[in-house]
GROMACS .gro file of C-alpha atoms in nm:
model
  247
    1UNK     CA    1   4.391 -12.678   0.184
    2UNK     CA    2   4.402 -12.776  -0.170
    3UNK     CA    3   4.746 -12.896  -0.207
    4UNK     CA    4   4.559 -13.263  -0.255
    5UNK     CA    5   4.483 -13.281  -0.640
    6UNK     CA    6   4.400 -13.612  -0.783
    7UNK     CA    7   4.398 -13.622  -1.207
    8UNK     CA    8   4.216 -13.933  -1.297
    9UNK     CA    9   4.086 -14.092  -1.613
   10UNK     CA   10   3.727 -14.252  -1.648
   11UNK     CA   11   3.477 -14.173  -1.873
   12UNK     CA   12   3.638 -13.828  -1.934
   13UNK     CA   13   3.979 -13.672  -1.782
   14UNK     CA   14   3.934 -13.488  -1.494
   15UNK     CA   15   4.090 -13.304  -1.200
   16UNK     CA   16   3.943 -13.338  -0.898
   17UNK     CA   17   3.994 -13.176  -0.505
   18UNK     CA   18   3.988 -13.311  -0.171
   19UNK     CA   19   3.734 -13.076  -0.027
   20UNK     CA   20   3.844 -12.800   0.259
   21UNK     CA   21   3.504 -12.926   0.474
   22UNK     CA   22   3.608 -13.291   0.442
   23UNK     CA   23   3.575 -13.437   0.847
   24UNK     CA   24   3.686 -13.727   0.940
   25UNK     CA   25   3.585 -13.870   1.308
   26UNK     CA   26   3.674 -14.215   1.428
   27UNK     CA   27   3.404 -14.457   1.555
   28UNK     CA   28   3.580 -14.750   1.705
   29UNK     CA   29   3.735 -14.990   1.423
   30UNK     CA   30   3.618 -14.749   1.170
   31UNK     CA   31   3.599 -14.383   1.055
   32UNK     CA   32   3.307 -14.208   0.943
   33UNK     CA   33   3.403 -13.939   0.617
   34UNK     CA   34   3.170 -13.653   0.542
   35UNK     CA   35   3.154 -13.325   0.405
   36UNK     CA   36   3.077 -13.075   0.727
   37UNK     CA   37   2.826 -12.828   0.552
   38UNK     CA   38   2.619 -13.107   0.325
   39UNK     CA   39   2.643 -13.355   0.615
   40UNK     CA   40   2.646 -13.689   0.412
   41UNK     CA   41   2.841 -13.936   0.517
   42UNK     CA   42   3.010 -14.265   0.445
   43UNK     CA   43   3.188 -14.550   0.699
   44UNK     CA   44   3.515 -14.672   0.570
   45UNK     CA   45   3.834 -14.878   0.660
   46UNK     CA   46   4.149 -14.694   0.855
   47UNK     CA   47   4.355 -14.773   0.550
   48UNK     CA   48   4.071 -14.632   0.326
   49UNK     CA   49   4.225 -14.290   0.525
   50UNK     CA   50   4.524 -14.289   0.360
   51UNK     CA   51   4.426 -14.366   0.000
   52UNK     CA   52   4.196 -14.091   0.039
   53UNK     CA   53   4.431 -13.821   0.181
   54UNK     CA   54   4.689 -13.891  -0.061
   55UNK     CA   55   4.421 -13.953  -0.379
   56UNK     CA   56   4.532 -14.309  -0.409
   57UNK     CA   57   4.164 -14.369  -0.555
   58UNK     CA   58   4.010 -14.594  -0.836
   59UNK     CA   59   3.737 -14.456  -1.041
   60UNK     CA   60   3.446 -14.591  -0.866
   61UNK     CA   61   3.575 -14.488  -0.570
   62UNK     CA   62   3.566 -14.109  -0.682
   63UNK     CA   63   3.252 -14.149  -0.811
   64UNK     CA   64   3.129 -14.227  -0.468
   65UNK     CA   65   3.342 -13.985  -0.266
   66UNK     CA   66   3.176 -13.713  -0.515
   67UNK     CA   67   2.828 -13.768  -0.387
   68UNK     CA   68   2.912 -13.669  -0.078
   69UNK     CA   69   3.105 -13.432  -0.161
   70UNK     CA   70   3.466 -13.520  -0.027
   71UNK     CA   71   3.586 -13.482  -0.392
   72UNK     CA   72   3.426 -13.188  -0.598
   73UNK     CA   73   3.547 -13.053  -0.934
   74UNK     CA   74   3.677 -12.727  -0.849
   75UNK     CA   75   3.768 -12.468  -0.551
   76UNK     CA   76   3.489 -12.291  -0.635
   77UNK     CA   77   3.246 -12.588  -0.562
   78UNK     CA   78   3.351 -12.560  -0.251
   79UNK     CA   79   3.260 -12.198  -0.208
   80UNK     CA   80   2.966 -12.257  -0.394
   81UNK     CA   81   2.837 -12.517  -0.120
   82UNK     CA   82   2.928 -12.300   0.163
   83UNK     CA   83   2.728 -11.951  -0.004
   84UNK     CA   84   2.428 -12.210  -0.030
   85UNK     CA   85   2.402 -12.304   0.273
   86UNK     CA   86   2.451 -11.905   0.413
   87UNK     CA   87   2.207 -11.814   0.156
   88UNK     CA   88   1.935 -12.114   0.314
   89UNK     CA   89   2.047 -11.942   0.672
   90UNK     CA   90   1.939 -11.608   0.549
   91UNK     CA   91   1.658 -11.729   0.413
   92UNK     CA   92   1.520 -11.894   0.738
   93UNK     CA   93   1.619 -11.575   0.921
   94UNK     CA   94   1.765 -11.748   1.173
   95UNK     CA   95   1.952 -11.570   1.460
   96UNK     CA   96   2.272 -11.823   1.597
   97UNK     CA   97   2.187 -11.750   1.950
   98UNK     CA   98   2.314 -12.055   2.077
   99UNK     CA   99   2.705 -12.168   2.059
  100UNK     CA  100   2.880 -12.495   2.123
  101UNK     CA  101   3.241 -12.430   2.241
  102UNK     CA  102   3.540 -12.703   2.186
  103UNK     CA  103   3.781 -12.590   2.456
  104UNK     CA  104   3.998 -12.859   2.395
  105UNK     CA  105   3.951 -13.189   2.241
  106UNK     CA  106   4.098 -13.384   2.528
  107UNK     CA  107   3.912 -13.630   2.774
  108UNK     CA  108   4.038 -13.800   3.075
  109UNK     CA  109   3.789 -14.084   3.031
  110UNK     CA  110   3.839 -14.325   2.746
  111UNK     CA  111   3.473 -14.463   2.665
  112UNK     CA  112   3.472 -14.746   2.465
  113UNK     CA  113   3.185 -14.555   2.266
  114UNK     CA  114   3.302 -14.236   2.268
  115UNK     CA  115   3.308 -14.036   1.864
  116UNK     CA  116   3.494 -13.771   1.962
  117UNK     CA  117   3.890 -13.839   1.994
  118UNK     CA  118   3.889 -14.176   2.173
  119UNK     CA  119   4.300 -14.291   2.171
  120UNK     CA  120   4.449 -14.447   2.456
  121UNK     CA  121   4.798 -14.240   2.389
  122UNK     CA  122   4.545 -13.910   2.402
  123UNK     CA  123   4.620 -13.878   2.795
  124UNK     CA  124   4.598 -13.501   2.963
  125UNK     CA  125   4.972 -13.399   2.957
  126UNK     CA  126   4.991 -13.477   2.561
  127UNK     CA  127   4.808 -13.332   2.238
  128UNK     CA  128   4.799 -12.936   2.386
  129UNK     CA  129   4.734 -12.877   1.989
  130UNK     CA  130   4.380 -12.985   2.086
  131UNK     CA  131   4.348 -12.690   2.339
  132UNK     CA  132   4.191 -12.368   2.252
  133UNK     CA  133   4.383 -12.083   2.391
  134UNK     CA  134   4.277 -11.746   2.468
  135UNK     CA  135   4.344 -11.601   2.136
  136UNK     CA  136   4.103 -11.826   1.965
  137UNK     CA  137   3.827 -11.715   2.268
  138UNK     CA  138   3.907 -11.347   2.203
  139UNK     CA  139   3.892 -11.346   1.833
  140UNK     CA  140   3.525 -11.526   1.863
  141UNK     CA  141   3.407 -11.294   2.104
  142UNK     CA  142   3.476 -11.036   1.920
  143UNK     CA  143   3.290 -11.142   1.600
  144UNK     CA  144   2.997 -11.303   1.791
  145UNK     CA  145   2.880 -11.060   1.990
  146UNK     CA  146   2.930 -10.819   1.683
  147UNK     CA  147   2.745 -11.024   1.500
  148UNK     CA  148   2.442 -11.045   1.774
  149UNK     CA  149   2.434 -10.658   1.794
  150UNK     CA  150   2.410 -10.633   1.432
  151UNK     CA  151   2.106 -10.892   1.410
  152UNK     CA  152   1.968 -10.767   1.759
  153UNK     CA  153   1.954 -11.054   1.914
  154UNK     CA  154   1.932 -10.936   2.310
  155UNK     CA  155   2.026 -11.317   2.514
  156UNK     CA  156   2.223 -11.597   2.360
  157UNK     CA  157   2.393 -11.910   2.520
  158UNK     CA  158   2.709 -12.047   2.532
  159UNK     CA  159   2.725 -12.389   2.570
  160UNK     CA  160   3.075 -12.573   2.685
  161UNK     CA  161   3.120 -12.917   2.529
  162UNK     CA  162   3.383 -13.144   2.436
  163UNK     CA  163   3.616 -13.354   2.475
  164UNK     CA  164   3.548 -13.286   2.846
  165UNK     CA  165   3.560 -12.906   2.882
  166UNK     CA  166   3.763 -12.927   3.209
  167UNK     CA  167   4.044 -13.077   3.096
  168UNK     CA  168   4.119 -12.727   2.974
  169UNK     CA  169   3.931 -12.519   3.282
  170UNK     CA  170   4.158 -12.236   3.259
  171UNK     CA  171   4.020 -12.138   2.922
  172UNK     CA  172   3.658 -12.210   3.031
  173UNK     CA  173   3.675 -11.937   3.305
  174UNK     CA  174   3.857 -11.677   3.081
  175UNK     CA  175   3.590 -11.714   2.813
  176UNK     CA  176   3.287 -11.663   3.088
  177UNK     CA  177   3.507 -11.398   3.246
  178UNK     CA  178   3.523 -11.224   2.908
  179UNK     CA  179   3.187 -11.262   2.771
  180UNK     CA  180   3.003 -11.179   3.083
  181UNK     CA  181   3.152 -10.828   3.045
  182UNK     CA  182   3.015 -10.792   2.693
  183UNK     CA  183   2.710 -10.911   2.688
  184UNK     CA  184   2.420 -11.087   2.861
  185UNK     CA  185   2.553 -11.446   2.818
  186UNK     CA  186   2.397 -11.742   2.983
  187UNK     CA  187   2.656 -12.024   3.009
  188UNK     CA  188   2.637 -12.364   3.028
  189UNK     CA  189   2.886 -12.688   3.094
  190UNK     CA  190   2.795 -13.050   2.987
  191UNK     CA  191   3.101 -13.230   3.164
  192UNK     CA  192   3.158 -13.621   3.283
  193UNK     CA  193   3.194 -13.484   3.636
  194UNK     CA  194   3.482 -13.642   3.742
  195UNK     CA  195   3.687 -13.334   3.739
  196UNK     CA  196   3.464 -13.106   3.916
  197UNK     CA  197   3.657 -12.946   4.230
  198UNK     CA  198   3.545 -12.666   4.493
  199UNK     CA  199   3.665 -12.417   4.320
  200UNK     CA  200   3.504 -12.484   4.001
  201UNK     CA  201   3.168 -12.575   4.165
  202UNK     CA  202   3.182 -12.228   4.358
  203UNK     CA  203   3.254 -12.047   4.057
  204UNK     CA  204   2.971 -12.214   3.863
  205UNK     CA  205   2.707 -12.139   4.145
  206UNK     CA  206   2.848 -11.720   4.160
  207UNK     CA  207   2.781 -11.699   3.805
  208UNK     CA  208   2.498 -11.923   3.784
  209UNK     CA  209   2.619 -12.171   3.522
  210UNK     CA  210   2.413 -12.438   3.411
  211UNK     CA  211   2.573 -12.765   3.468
  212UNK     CA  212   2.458 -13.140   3.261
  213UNK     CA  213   2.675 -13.393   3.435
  214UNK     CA  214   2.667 -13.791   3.223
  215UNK     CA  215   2.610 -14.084   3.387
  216UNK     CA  216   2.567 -14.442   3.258
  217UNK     CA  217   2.322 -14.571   3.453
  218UNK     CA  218   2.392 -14.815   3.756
  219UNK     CA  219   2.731 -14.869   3.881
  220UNK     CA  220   2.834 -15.215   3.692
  221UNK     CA  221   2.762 -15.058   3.365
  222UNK     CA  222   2.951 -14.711   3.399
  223UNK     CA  223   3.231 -14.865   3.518
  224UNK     CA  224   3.217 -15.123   3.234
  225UNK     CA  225   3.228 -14.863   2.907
  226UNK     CA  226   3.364 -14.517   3.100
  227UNK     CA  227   3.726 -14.559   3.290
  228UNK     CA  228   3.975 -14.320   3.318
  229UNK     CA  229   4.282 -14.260   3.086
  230UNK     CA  230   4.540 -14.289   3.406
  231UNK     CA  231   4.440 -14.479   3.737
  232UNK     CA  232   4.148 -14.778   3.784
  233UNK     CA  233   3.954 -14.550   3.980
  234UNK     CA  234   3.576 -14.592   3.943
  235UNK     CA  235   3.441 -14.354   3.744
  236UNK     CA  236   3.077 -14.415   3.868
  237UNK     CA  237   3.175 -14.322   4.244
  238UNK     CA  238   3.381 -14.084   4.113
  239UNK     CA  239   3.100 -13.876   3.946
  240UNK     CA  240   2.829 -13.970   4.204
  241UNK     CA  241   3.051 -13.807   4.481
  242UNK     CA  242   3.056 -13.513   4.265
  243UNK     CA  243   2.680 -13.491   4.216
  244UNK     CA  244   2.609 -13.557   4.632
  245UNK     CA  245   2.859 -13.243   4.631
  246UNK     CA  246   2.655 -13.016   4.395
  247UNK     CA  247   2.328 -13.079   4.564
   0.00000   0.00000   0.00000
């Protein structure tokens, strides 16, 4: 990760790293920067991007990036930062018994609001890289429900989000497949609802998963800021018909 070194004079030479928790998230004509364990966070231009990721900087630009963290001094600040904020965890004794899953990235909606990966060339047959796959489940499973045995925690929830979630179903069911087995998960889904089929709705009700389905209000101003990726379809009917179906 630190292959991004930027040597820069000011009021002393320095050497300086792009940090390994540096997020980036685009928010319409903008992207918001920010270091993912100290949570600050600064708006910039797209072309700002690409001065930043290849340390194209002036001084007072550092200067800035360094306060929230982006830039720090050293690899070790990095690890530093991230045995702080274990060490607050610890001290809190708080027990993760609650998980937010990613499986994929991908939407079939594109929201004029959305934060999360809103790109009209983002369609469902493109991007798989934003798909989790069932190595990635296995591997967490494993070192979650390790970890709640070791702390004794006895229930904990995991929570589906996205993306929408069921644009990559087939990983959704082998991850509640898996963890039921394992331990006493309750599972959740927070989806759009436009994808919801028999199948899926059966399967939810036999293993009594929780289900949060979005809606934007009435009908003129869903179908205003949420429309789907492929088709002119609207999405308000589209989820209503779902929701008739689930009650």
């Amino acid at each position: 990760m630190y292959d991004k070194v930027l040597i820069f004079e000011s009021e002393r030479r320095g050497i300086m790293f792009l940090s390994r928790f540096y997020k980036k998230i685009k928010v319409k004509e903008k992207y918001v920067i920010f270091h993912s364990l100290v949570r600050k966070f600064k708006f910039v231009a797209p072309d700002f991007i690409e001065k930043l990721e290849t340390l194209n900087l002036t001084d007072a630009e550092i200067k800035e990036l360094a306060k929230i963290n982006v830039l720090v001094d050293s690899k070790e600040e990095d690890l530093n930062t991230l045995e702080k904020y274990r060490a607050y965890v610890r001290s809190k004794n708080v027990k993760i018994d609650l998980v937010y899953i990613f499986p994929t990235l991908l939407c079939n909606l594109k929201c004029d609001y959305c934060y999360i990966y809103n790109q009209k060339q983002n369609t469902l047959s493109s991007r798989t890289e934003l798909n989790m796959n069932e190595m990635a489940i296995d591997t967490f499973l494993i070192k979650y429900i390790k970890y709640l045995k070791d702390q004794e925690v006895t229930e904990a929830n995991l929570q589906f989000y996205g993306g929408e979630p069921l644009c990559n179903w087939s990983i959704v069911k082998y991850c509640i497949n898996k963890a039921k087995e394992a331990f006493p998960f309750e599972f959740s889904v927070t989806t759009n609802g436009t994808l919801l089929t028999e199948e899926i709705m059966d399967y939810f009700e036999e293993y009594d998963v929780g289900l949060g389905v979005s809606l934007d209000g009435l009908k003129k101003v869903t179908d205003i800021h949420r429309r789907f990726k492929i088709g002119d379809a609207s999405v308000y009917d589209t989820v209503l018909s779902s929701i008739e179906k689930l009650i």
